[in-house]
Every structure is written in structure tokens, then in C-alpha cells.
mmCIF file of C-alpha atoms in Angstrom:
data_model
loop_
_atom_site.group_PDB
_atom_site.id
_atom_site.type_symbol
_atom_site.label_atom_id
_atom_site.label_comp_id
_atom_site.label_asym_id
_atom_site.label_seq_id
_atom_site.Cartn_x
_atom_site.Cartn_y
_atom_site.Cartn_z
ATOM 1 C CA MET A 3 15.720 -22.002 -3.678
ATOM 2 C CA ASN A 4 17.071 -19.194 -5.840
ATOM 3 C CA GLU A 5 13.715 -18.840 -7.573
ATOM 4 C CA PHE A 6 11.933 -18.654 -4.219
ATOM 5 C CA LEU A 7 14.254 -15.829 -3.173
ATOM 6 C CA PHE A 8 13.606 -14.071 -6.506
ATOM 7 C CA VAL A 9 9.846 -14.228 -5.866
ATOM 8 C CA LEU A 10 10.359 -12.965 -2.335
ATOM 9 C CA GLY A 11 12.600 -10.157 -3.615
ATOM 10 C CA ALA A 12 10.018 -9.162 -6.220
ATOM 11 C CA GLY A 13 7.351 -9.112 -3.506
ATOM 12 C CA ILE A 14 9.500 -6.891 -1.285
ATOM 13 C CA ILE A 15 10.131 -4.458 -4.161
ATOM 14 C CA LEU A 16 6.396 -4.247 -4.913
ATOM 15 C CA TYR A 17 5.607 -3.745 -1.226
ATOM 16 C CA ALA A 18 8.212 -0.976 -0.919
ATOM 17 C CA MET A 19 6.735 0.782 -3.967
ATOM 18 C CA LYS A 20 3.431 1.027 -2.114
ATOM 19 C CA ALA A 21 4.609 1.399 1.488
ATOM 20 C CA VAL A 22 7.108 4.232 1.041
ATOM 21 C CA PRO A 23 4.666 6.718 -0.552
ATOM 22 C CA MET A 24 1.764 5.574 1.619
ATOM 23 C CA LEU A 25 3.441 5.532 5.035
ATOM 24 C CA VAL A 26 6.469 7.795 4.720
ATOM 25 C CA ALA A 27 5.690 10.469 2.133
ATOM 26 C CA ARG A 28 4.035 13.678 3.235
ATOM 27 C CA LEU A 29 2.272 15.245 0.290
ATOM 28 C CA PRO A 30 1.388 18.932 0.346
ATOM 29 C CA GLN A 31 -2.342 19.490 0.851
ATOM 30 C CA THR A 32 -3.119 22.409 -1.424
ATOM 31 C CA ARG A 33 -6.148 23.153 -3.583
ATOM 32 C CA LEU A 34 -4.229 22.021 -6.661
ATOM 33 C CA THR A 35 -3.096 18.692 -5.155
ATOM 34 C CA THR A 36 -6.653 18.041 -3.939
ATOM 35 C CA VAL A 37 -7.977 18.546 -7.471
ATOM 36 C CA ILE A 38 -5.195 16.400 -8.962
ATOM 37 C CA PHE A 39 -5.820 13.578 -6.468
ATOM 38 C CA ASP A 40 -9.527 13.786 -7.268
ATOM 39 C CA LEU A 41 -8.951 13.499 -11.019
ATOM 40 C CA LEU A 42 -5.971 11.095 -11.172
ATOM 41 C CA PRO A 43 -7.876 7.920 -10.216
ATOM 42 C CA VAL A 44 -10.420 8.584 -12.997
ATOM 43 C CA GLY A 45 -7.710 9.156 -15.605
ATOM 44 C CA LEU A 46 -5.524 6.250 -14.542
ATOM 45 C CA LEU A 47 -8.266 3.656 -14.115
ATOM 46 C CA THR A 48 -10.086 4.456 -17.358
ATOM 47 C CA ALA A 49 -6.809 4.504 -19.314
ATOM 48 C CA LEU A 50 -5.795 1.214 -17.698
ATOM 49 C CA LEU A 51 -9.060 -0.699 -18.042
ATOM 50 C CA LEU A 52 -10.994 0.391 -21.117
ATOM 51 C CA PRO A 53 -8.495 0.687 -24.038
ATOM 52 C CA PRO A 54 -7.398 -2.985 -23.690
ATOM 53 C CA VAL A 55 -11.052 -4.007 -24.089
ATOM 54 C CA LEU A 56 -11.462 -1.981 -27.289
ATOM 55 C CA LEU A 57 -8.125 -3.159 -28.702
ATOM 56 C CA GLY A 58 -8.713 -6.759 -27.669
ATOM 57 C CA GLY A 59 -12.241 -6.769 -29.065
ATOM 58 C CA VAL A 60 -11.168 -5.336 -32.417
ATOM 59 C CA GLN A 61 -8.517 -8.048 -32.798
ATOM 60 C CA GLN A 62 -11.090 -10.855 -32.358
ATOM 61 C CA PRO A 63 -13.555 -12.179 -34.976
ATOM 62 C CA ALA A 64 -16.384 -9.645 -35.436
ATOM 63 C CA LEU A 65 -19.157 -11.269 -33.381
ATOM 64 C CA GLU A 66 -16.911 -12.381 -30.531
ATOM 65 C CA GLY A 67 -15.184 -9.022 -30.325
ATOM 66 C CA ALA A 68 -18.472 -7.143 -30.420
ATOM 67 C CA LEU A 69 -19.868 -9.331 -27.635
ATOM 68 C CA ALA A 70 -16.745 -8.815 -25.501
ATOM 69 C CA ILE A 71 -16.943 -5.028 -25.901
ATOM 70 C CA ALA A 72 -20.712 -5.135 -25.306
ATOM 71 C CA SER A 73 -20.172 -7.067 -22.063
ATOM 72 C CA VAL A 74 -18.180 -4.147 -20.656
ATOM 73 C CA VAL A 75 -20.680 -1.565 -21.966
ATOM 74 C CA VAL A 76 -23.546 -3.531 -20.365
ATOM 75 C CA ALA A 77 -21.652 -3.800 -17.065
ATOM 76 C CA LEU A 78 -21.013 -0.046 -17.065
ATOM 77 C CA ALA A 79 -24.585 0.860 -18.059
ATOM 78 C CA LEU A 80 -26.317 -1.484 -15.612
ATOM 79 C CA SER A 81 -24.032 -0.414 -12.776
ATOM 80 C CA ALA A 82 -24.963 3.211 -13.467
ATOM 81 C CA VAL A 83 -28.695 2.584 -13.855
ATOM 82 C CA THR A 84 -29.256 0.137 -11.005
ATOM 83 C CA ASN A 85 -26.518 1.449 -8.688
ATOM 84 C CA ARG A 86 -25.890 -2.189 -7.724
ATOM 85 C CA ALA A 87 -22.443 -3.569 -8.444
ATOM 86 C CA ALA A 88 -23.532 -7.213 -8.508
ATOM 87 C CA ILE A 89 -26.126 -6.699 -11.275
ATOM 88 C CA GLY A 90 -23.715 -4.938 -13.635
ATOM 89 C CA ILE A 91 -20.926 -7.434 -13.028
ATOM 90 C CA ALA A 92 -23.177 -10.499 -13.348
ATOM 91 C CA ALA A 93 -24.735 -9.250 -16.602
ATOM 92 C CA GLY A 94 -21.317 -8.315 -18.029
ATOM 93 C CA LEU A 95 -19.783 -11.667 -17.157
ATOM 94 C CA ALA A 96 -22.815 -13.536 -18.530
ATOM 95 C CA LEU A 97 -22.426 -11.765 -21.864
ATOM 96 C CA LEU A 98 -18.682 -12.429 -21.818
ATOM 97 C CA ALA A 99 -19.421 -16.123 -21.242
ATOM 98 C CA VAL A 100 -21.557 -16.041 -24.410
ATOM 99 C CA ALA A 101 -18.601 -14.478 -26.269
ATOM 100 C CA GLU A 102 -16.361 -17.301 -24.982
ATOM 101 C CA LEU A 103 -18.808 -19.918 -26.249
ATOM 102 C CA VAL A 104 -19.356 -18.428 -29.722
ATOM 103 C CA MET B 27 -44.728 -5.583 12.121
ATOM 104 C CA MET B 28 -43.066 -7.781 14.750
ATOM 105 C CA GLN B 29 -39.412 -8.598 14.232
ATOM 106 C CA ASP B 30 -38.372 -12.236 14.516
ATOM 107 C CA PRO B 31 -36.343 -12.275 17.784
ATOM 108 C CA SER B 32 -34.344 -15.326 16.679
ATOM 109 C CA ARG B 33 -32.794 -13.341 13.825
ATOM 110 C CA PRO B 34 -30.251 -10.628 14.563
ATOM 111 C CA ALA B 35 -31.324 -7.158 13.479
ATOM 112 C CA GLU B 36 -29.727 -6.145 10.176
ATOM 113 C CA LYS B 37 -27.318 -3.278 10.578
ATOM 114 C CA SER B 38 -27.339 -0.237 8.334
ATOM 115 C CA PRO B 39 -24.116 0.494 6.399
ATOM 116 C CA ALA B 40 -23.288 3.295 8.807
ATOM 117 C CA GLU B 41 -23.442 0.898 11.760
ATOM 118 C CA THR B 42 -21.117 -1.780 10.397
ATOM 119 C CA GLY B 43 -17.371 -1.277 10.834
ATOM 120 C CA PRO B 44 -15.297 -0.166 7.839
ATOM 121 C CA PHE B 45 -13.405 -3.491 7.690
ATOM 122 C CA ARG B 46 -16.578 -5.587 7.490
ATOM 123 C CA ARG B 47 -18.138 -3.093 5.100
ATOM 124 C CA GLY B 48 -15.081 -3.478 2.873
ATOM 125 C CA VAL B 49 -15.384 -7.267 2.882
ATOM 126 C CA ARG B 50 -19.097 -7.064 2.135
ATOM 127 C CA LYS B 51 -18.720 -4.583 -0.732
ATOM 128 C CA THR B 52 -16.051 -6.808 -2.287
ATOM 129 C CA LEU B 53 -18.248 -9.908 -2.477
ATOM 130 C CA PRO B 54 -19.797 -9.133 -5.917
ATOM 131 C CA LEU B 55 -16.319 -8.479 -7.327
ATOM 132 C CA LEU B 56 -14.932 -11.847 -6.275
ATOM 133 C CA ILE B 57 -16.377 -13.618 -9.346
ATOM 134 C CA GLY B 58 -13.992 -11.630 -11.530
ATOM 135 C CA THR B 59 -11.066 -12.111 -9.131
ATOM 136 C CA THR B 60 -11.742 -15.857 -9.222
ATOM 137 C CA LEU B 61 -11.701 -16.002 -13.028
ATOM 138 C CA PHE B 62 -8.599 -13.819 -13.264
ATOM 139 C CA GLY B 63 -6.869 -15.772 -10.483
ATOM 140 C CA LEU B 64 -7.574 -19.124 -12.150
ATOM 141 C CA GLY B 65 -6.264 -17.772 -15.459
ATOM 142 C CA THR B 66 -3.139 -16.256 -13.903
ATOM 143 C CA GLY B 67 -2.393 -19.398 -11.889
ATOM 144 C CA ALA B 68 -2.782 -21.568 -14.987
ATOM 145 C CA ALA B 69 -0.615 -19.218 -17.085
ATOM 146 C CA THR B 70 2.238 -19.005 -14.563
ATOM 147 C CA ALA B 71 2.225 -22.809 -14.236
ATOM 148 C CA GLN B 72 3.460 -22.998 -17.841
ATOM 149 C CA ALA B 73 6.754 -21.352 -16.815
ATOM 150 C CA PRO B 74 9.598 -23.654 -15.689
ATOM 151 C CA ILE B 75 9.478 -22.280 -12.134
ATOM 152 C CA PRO B 76 9.992 -24.716 -9.224
ATOM 153 C CA GLU B 77 6.807 -25.518 -7.250
ATOM 154 C CA LEU B 78 7.783 -23.715 -4.046
ATOM 155 C CA ALA B 79 8.371 -20.458 -5.913
ATOM 156 C CA LEU B 80 5.279 -20.981 -8.066
ATOM 157 C CA PHE B 81 2.953 -21.297 -5.080
ATOM 158 C CA ALA B 82 4.699 -18.410 -3.303
ATOM 159 C CA MET B 83 4.037 -16.061 -6.241
ATOM 160 C CA PRO B 84 0.403 -15.077 -5.537
ATOM 161 C CA VAL B 85 1.223 -14.726 -1.833
ATOM 162 C CA ALA B 86 4.223 -12.436 -2.308
ATOM 163 C CA ILE B 87 3.681 -10.753 -5.687
ATOM 164 C CA TYR B 88 0.143 -9.452 -5.213
ATOM 165 C CA ALA B 89 -0.229 -8.108 -8.772
ATOM 166 C CA GLY B 90 -1.650 -10.245 -11.581
ATOM 167 C CA VAL B 91 0.257 -8.597 -14.401
ATOM 168 C CA GLY B 92 3.376 -8.596 -12.238
ATOM 169 C CA GLN B 93 3.110 -12.365 -11.781
ATOM 170 C CA LEU B 94 2.617 -12.959 -15.494
ATOM 171 C CA ALA B 95 5.559 -10.703 -16.356
ATOM 172 C CA PHE B 96 7.759 -12.460 -13.792
ATOM 173 C CA ALA B 97 6.861 -15.881 -15.231
ATOM 174 C CA GLN B 98 7.428 -14.778 -18.840
ATOM 175 C CA LEU B 99 10.767 -13.108 -18.143
ATOM 176 C CA TYR B 100 11.954 -16.008 -16.004
ATOM 177 C CA THR B 101 11.125 -18.414 -18.862
ATOM 178 C CA LEU B 102 13.279 -16.286 -21.186
ATOM 179 C CA GLY B 103 16.183 -16.518 -18.738
ATOM 180 C CA THR B 104 16.139 -12.806 -17.887
ATOM 181 C CA PRO B 105 18.450 -11.954 -14.940
ATOM 182 C CA PHE B 106 16.723 -10.921 -11.708
ATOM 183 C CA PRO B 107 17.762 -7.216 -11.770
ATOM 184 C CA ALA B 108 16.102 -6.842 -15.194
ATOM 185 C CA ILE B 109 12.964 -8.634 -13.938
ATOM 186 C CA ALA B 110 12.908 -6.304 -10.919
ATOM 187 C CA VAL B 111 13.203 -3.161 -13.073
ATOM 188 C CA THR B 112 10.399 -4.420 -15.359
ATOM 189 C CA LEU B 113 8.166 -5.102 -12.353
ATOM 190 C CA ILE B 114 8.796 -1.578 -11.057
ATOM 191 C CA LEU B 115 7.977 -0.021 -14.434
ATOM 192 C CA ILE B 116 4.757 -1.962 -15.043
ATOM 193 C CA ASN B 117 3.531 -1.242 -11.525
ATOM 194 C CA LEU B 118 4.448 2.455 -11.299
ATOM 195 C CA ARG B 119 0.771 3.344 -10.906
ATOM 196 C CA TYR B 120 0.812 1.829 -7.411
ATOM 197 C CA ILE B 121 3.125 4.646 -6.315
ATOM 198 C CA ILE B 122 0.429 7.134 -7.341
ATOM 199 C CA TYR B 123 -2.385 5.200 -5.646
ATOM 200 C CA SER B 124 -0.318 4.905 -2.477
ATOM 201 C CA ALA B 125 0.686 8.567 -2.548
ATOM 202 C CA ILE B 126 -2.986 9.544 -2.772
ATOM 203 C CA ALA B 127 -3.799 7.103 0.041
ATOM 204 C CA SER B 128 -1.069 8.619 2.209
ATOM 205 C CA VAL B 129 -3.492 11.360 3.297
ATOM 206 C CA TRP B 130 -6.023 8.804 4.582
ATOM 207 C CA PRO B 131 -6.008 8.696 8.412
ATOM 208 C CA ARG B 132 -4.123 5.572 9.534
ATOM 209 C CA PRO B 133 -5.186 3.142 12.256
ATOM 210 C CA LYS B 134 -3.208 2.971 15.510
ATOM 211 C CA SER B 135 -2.299 -0.680 15.082
ATOM 212 C CA LEU B 136 1.209 -1.075 13.595
ATOM 213 C CA LEU B 137 0.237 -4.386 11.973
ATOM 214 C CA GLN B 138 -2.711 -2.751 10.193
ATOM 215 C CA ARG B 139 -0.528 0.182 9.095
ATOM 216 C CA LEU B 140 2.057 -2.212 7.640
ATOM 217 C CA LEU B 141 -0.558 -4.425 6.015
ATOM 218 C CA GLY B 142 -2.368 -1.534 4.310
ATOM 219 C CA PRO B 143 0.191 -0.842 1.541
ATOM 220 C CA PHE B 144 0.429 -4.545 0.671
ATOM 221 C CA LEU B 145 -3.300 -4.641 -0.030
ATOM 222 C CA VAL B 146 -3.370 -1.578 -2.310
ATOM 223 C CA THR B 147 -4.701 -2.542 -5.744
ATOM 224 C CA GLU B 148 -6.935 -0.835 -8.314
ATOM 225 C CA THR B 149 -10.011 -2.349 -6.678
ATOM 226 C CA SER B 150 -9.237 -1.674 -3.025
ATOM 227 C CA PHE B 151 -8.013 1.842 -3.764
ATOM 228 C CA ALA B 152 -10.923 2.796 -6.018
ATOM 229 C CA LEU B 153 -13.554 1.330 -3.687
ATOM 230 C CA GLY B 154 -11.945 3.188 -0.788
ATOM 231 C CA LEU B 155 -12.400 6.515 -2.570
ATOM 232 C CA ASN B 156 -16.182 6.232 -2.086
ATOM 233 C CA GLU B 157 -15.868 5.944 1.702
ATOM 234 C CA PRO B 158 -15.673 8.704 4.325
ATOM 235 C CA LEU B 159 -12.023 9.780 4.714
ATOM 236 C CA ALA B 160 -11.749 8.559 8.318
ATOM 237 C CA ASP B 161 -12.849 5.005 7.366
ATOM 238 C CA ARG B 162 -10.842 4.552 4.183
ATOM 239 C CA PHE B 163 -7.750 2.791 5.543
ATOM 240 C CA ARG B 164 -9.680 0.140 7.498
ATOM 241 C CA PHE B 165 -12.125 -0.230 4.607
ATOM 242 C CA LEU B 166 -9.140 -0.872 2.312
ATOM 243 C CA LEU B 167 -7.956 -3.558 4.737
ATOM 244 C CA GLY B 168 -11.353 -5.275 4.490
ATOM 245 C CA VAL B 169 -11.472 -5.105 0.685
ATOM 246 C CA GLY B 170 -7.836 -6.124 0.374
ATOM 247 C CA THR B 171 -8.130 -9.088 2.739
ATOM 248 C CA ALA B 172 -11.125 -10.493 0.829
ATOM 249 C CA LEU B 173 -9.453 -9.945 -2.545
ATOM 250 C CA TRP B 174 -5.999 -11.216 -1.579
ATOM 251 C CA SER B 175 -7.266 -14.392 0.098
ATOM 252 C CA THR B 176 -9.461 -15.135 -2.942
ATOM 253 C CA TRP B 177 -6.502 -14.359 -5.209
ATOM 254 C CA VAL B 178 -4.153 -16.753 -3.411
ATOM 255 C CA VAL B 179 -6.726 -19.592 -3.351
ATOM 256 C CA THR B 180 -7.787 -19.215 -6.993
ATOM 257 C CA CYS B 181 -4.216 -18.805 -8.300
ATOM 258 C CA THR B 182 -3.241 -21.963 -6.436
ATOM 259 C CA ILE B 183 -6.214 -23.877 -7.885
ATOM 260 C CA GLY B 184 -5.383 -22.478 -11.334
ATOM 261 C CA THR B 185 -1.782 -23.679 -10.976
ATOM 262 C CA LEU B 186 -2.876 -27.140 -9.841
ATOM 263 C CA LEU B 187 -5.479 -27.503 -12.611
ATOM 264 C CA SER B 188 -3.475 -25.729 -15.313
ATOM 265 C CA SER B 189 -3.634 -28.632 -17.748
ATOM 266 C CA GLN B 190 -7.421 -28.977 -17.427
ATOM 267 C CA LEU B 191 -8.524 -25.336 -17.580
ATOM 268 C CA PRO B 192 -9.484 -24.031 -21.032
ATOM 269 C CA PRO B 193 -7.705 -20.762 -21.916
ATOM 270 C CA LEU B 194 -9.928 -17.664 -21.805
ATOM 271 C CA LYS B 195 -10.226 -15.944 -25.183
ATOM 272 C CA HIS B 196 -11.580 -12.734 -23.708
ATOM 273 C CA GLY B 197 -9.783 -12.493 -20.383
ATOM 274 C CA TYR B 198 -8.804 -8.910 -21.288
ATOM 275 C CA ALA B 199 -12.401 -7.788 -20.613
ATOM 276 C CA ILE B 200 -12.697 -9.240 -17.087
ATOM 277 C CA PRO B 201 -10.928 -6.447 -15.126
ATOM 278 C CA ALA B 202 -13.085 -3.774 -16.825
ATOM 279 C CA ILE B 203 -16.320 -5.678 -16.111
ATOM 280 C CA VAL B 204 -15.413 -6.251 -12.470
ATOM 281 C CA LEU B 205 -14.395 -2.638 -11.920
ATOM 282 C CA ALA B 206 -17.296 -1.209 -13.992
ATOM 283 C CA PRO B 207 -19.367 -0.161 -10.941
ATOM 284 C CA ILE B 208 -16.362 1.604 -9.425
ATOM 285 C CA LEU B 209 -15.557 3.329 -12.723
ATOM 286 C CA MET B 210 -19.121 4.598 -13.042
ATOM 287 C CA ASN B 211 -18.952 6.014 -9.527
ATOM 288 C CA LEU B 212 -15.668 7.744 -10.249
ATOM 289 C CA MET B 213 -16.839 9.217 -13.571
ATOM 290 C CA LYS B 214 -19.752 11.178 -12.116
ATOM 291 C CA GLY B 215 -19.904 14.740 -13.379
ATOM 292 C CA ARG B 216 -19.211 16.278 -16.764
ATOM 293 C CA GLN B 217 -15.553 17.118 -16.078
ATOM 294 C CA LYS B 218 -14.683 13.566 -15.015
ATOM 295 C CA ALA B 219 -16.640 11.998 -17.886
ATOM 296 C CA MET B 220 -14.708 14.187 -20.351
ATOM 297 C CA LEU B 221 -11.459 13.329 -18.584
ATOM 298 C CA ALA B 222 -12.283 9.619 -18.902
ATOM 299 C CA LEU B 223 -12.900 9.969 -22.644
ATOM 300 C CA VAL B 224 -9.585 11.772 -23.132
ATOM 301 C CA ALA B 225 -7.815 9.113 -21.028
ATOM 302 C CA ILE B 226 -9.335 6.349 -23.174
ATOM 303 C CA GLY B 227 -8.247 8.161 -26.359
ATOM 304 C CA PHE B 228 -4.660 8.563 -25.163
ATOM 305 C CA GLY B 229 -4.748 5.020 -23.757
ATOM 306 C CA LEU B 230 -5.498 3.753 -27.267
ATOM 307 C CA LEU B 231 -2.840 5.976 -28.831
ATOM 308 C CA LEU B 232 -0.158 4.968 -26.335
ATOM 309 C CA SER B 233 -1.026 1.275 -26.126
ATOM 310 C CA GLY B 234 2.236 0.348 -27.852
ATOM 311 C CA VAL B 235 4.444 2.019 -25.247
ATOM 312 C CA PRO B 236 6.613 -0.697 -23.606
ATOM 313 C CA TYR B 237 6.434 -1.801 -19.964
ATOM 314 C CA ARG B 238 2.705 -1.016 -19.850
ATOM 315 C CA LEU B 239 3.574 2.644 -19.358
ATOM 316 C CA GLY B 240 0.894 3.715 -21.871
ATOM 317 C CA PRO B 241 -2.032 3.811 -19.412
ATOM 318 C CA LEU B 242 0.039 5.676 -16.832
ATOM 319 C CA LEU B 243 1.092 8.301 -19.383
ATOM 320 C CA ALA B 244 -2.451 8.510 -20.788
ATOM 321 C CA GLY B 245 -3.925 9.095 -17.331
ATOM 322 C CA LEU B 246 -1.364 11.787 -16.496
ATOM 323 C CA ILE B 247 -1.822 13.548 -19.867
ATOM 324 C CA ALA B 248 -5.613 13.500 -19.440
ATOM 325 C CA VAL B 249 -5.398 15.038 -15.957
ATOM 326 C CA ALA B 250 -2.904 17.680 -17.125
ATOM 327 C CA GLY B 251 -5.221 18.444 -20.048
ATOM 328 C CA ALA B 252 -8.231 18.762 -17.738
ATOM 329 C CA LEU B 253 -6.385 21.199 -15.453
ATOM 330 C CA LEU B 254 -5.176 23.253 -18.416
ATOM 331 C CA PHE B 255 -8.646 23.305 -19.964
ATOM 332 C CA GLU B 256 -10.145 24.477 -16.673
ATOM 333 C CA ARG B 257 -7.641 27.352 -16.486
ATOM 334 C CA VAL B 258 -8.192 28.422 -20.088
ATOM 335 C CA TRP B 259 -11.974 28.152 -19.682
ATOM 336 C CA LYS B 260 -11.944 30.308 -16.541
ATOM 337 C CA ALA B 261 -9.690 32.927 -18.161
ATOM 338 C CA TRP B 262 -11.809 33.012 -21.317
ATOM 339 C CA ARG B 263 -15.061 33.459 -19.385
#
């Protein structure tokens, strides 16, 4: 029972972290904040998603690591060229499956 | 050409509601969510957590890394306050996403307004950025509902089949592949492409920072650098 309450408590904390700024906070709408809010998602998401791929790939055996990194590069490139999310994701995951099987 | 009257006319994106559009745009991403959910469910099942709490985790703690951290720390016998502080630190980025989303017009329904923050993740937030401002909140609800329901189902299956699922060697690449189309959309333009490169560089440099604070710091440093560079560039010209 204690563990269930811990999980519930953790969920409430996570919810509060999102709900308070989203529903209660009133951020100033200036030119600077508009620019910052435009740039922050790019900075945060790239820093969050891409370095772990490079670091993880480098730590693997050469071929596997190269294939894992290539799967992300292919997903990015095909998404940009075709403008269709499904194609980039499917190709990236297919290449990653090859890396898993090597 | 005559249209088949037995088939309903296909609606253009502008005609479908933001919620349904959100669900539809999430469909290609669900492959990655499924893989990640199965992996997370299988990984958390290794922790000595009672079943009730284990199955409640994906429902309540809607954050993959958060679930894994909770399971690891619980296994080590870490007291709850320390687990809570760790969860806050590794999920600080959600405060930024939610603060940015606070300027999105909210729906009238109280239930929808309360549900919105729960469904904020990298994917729902980033996909929402490509929508017209007025539609973003309901679009986020559509994306979030599709992702969360898939997450809960796949985590549960992963937990149940934990002993039969092979561990993924390259699971670290799945989030980047799934979010690749969104990243490419966000990185349009020279300034944002440069910003992304700087963020990756600092992300690599700061990867050893504890509590997964490295990416957060790297993103903030890259944005501060971009703003400073813009100022210096304008002054110099």
C-alpha cells in the first residue's frame, strides 16, 4: 500500500510541475520572451535527444554504433526531404532493427 | 469524376477538429512509443515493487525516465523524499514546456483544462508548436490522449512479459528517431539550425551532469548564446 501511495505522490508532484506553470503562471509577453519561447524548444529538444544517440553509439561496437547513429540521421533526413513523419520514422526504426540484429 | 456516395468525403486538415487532428498526427509516432513502453514496462518489472504500484506507475507517472528512476531508486531503498526530489530534478524541463504552453488559449471545459498539463510531454508539446495558436491546447489533448493510452497499454504488456522480452541494445536511439520529424520542423532556418548544433555540443559536454540536468543546461546555454550572438551581430553591422 505504501508503494502505491509513493507512486501516486510521485504522479501528483509531476502533475503539479506541469499544471502550476501552465494554468496559474502569467508570463510577460514581450518581444524578448517571444524570441526565447521560440528558441527554447529547439535548444532543449536537440540537447535532450541527439547527444545520447552519439554517446550511446560511440560506446557500442563499431558497426552497431554506426548503424544506430545512422538510423537517427536517416530518420532526420527522410523527414526533411519527404515531409512525411511516417516515412522517416519507419526507415529509422528499420535501420535500428538491423543494428539490433547485428 | 463521380465520388462514391457510400464513402464519406475525406476532410481536409483545416476541417477536422484539433483533437482528432492531434490523434491522427500521433499515429506514426506510436511505433516508437510502443517500443519504449514495452522496454520501460519490462525494466520496471525488475524492481521489487508490489504489483498494484507497478501497474499504477505508467498511469500516474507519465514520464518514461521518471518511471525508470523511481524503480531504480526504490530498489536501492532510497527514502521517498529523495525519490521525489530526483524526479523533480530530472523532469525540470516540463516546467519550461508548460510555461511556454501557458500562453496557448485554453478550452472552456474545466476537465480539459485540468487534463492538459498531465498530457504535456516532449512529443505533445513539440507537435503542438506547429499548430495555429488557437488550436494548440485541444491538439495537445488529442496527441496526449493517443500517446498516454498507448503508453499505459504497452508498459503493462512490457511488465507482464518482462521475462520473455529481449533487452534492446539501442533503445537510446528510439526517442530521437520518433521525434525526428518534429525536430526537423523546429530546426528550420539558419539561426535555429546553428542553435541546435550548439545545443548538441553542450549536450555532449554536459552529459555527465547528475540528475539529467545536462540537456536542460545545454539548451539554456545555447539559447542564451543565440540571443547574445544576435545582439553582437546587430551592433557590429
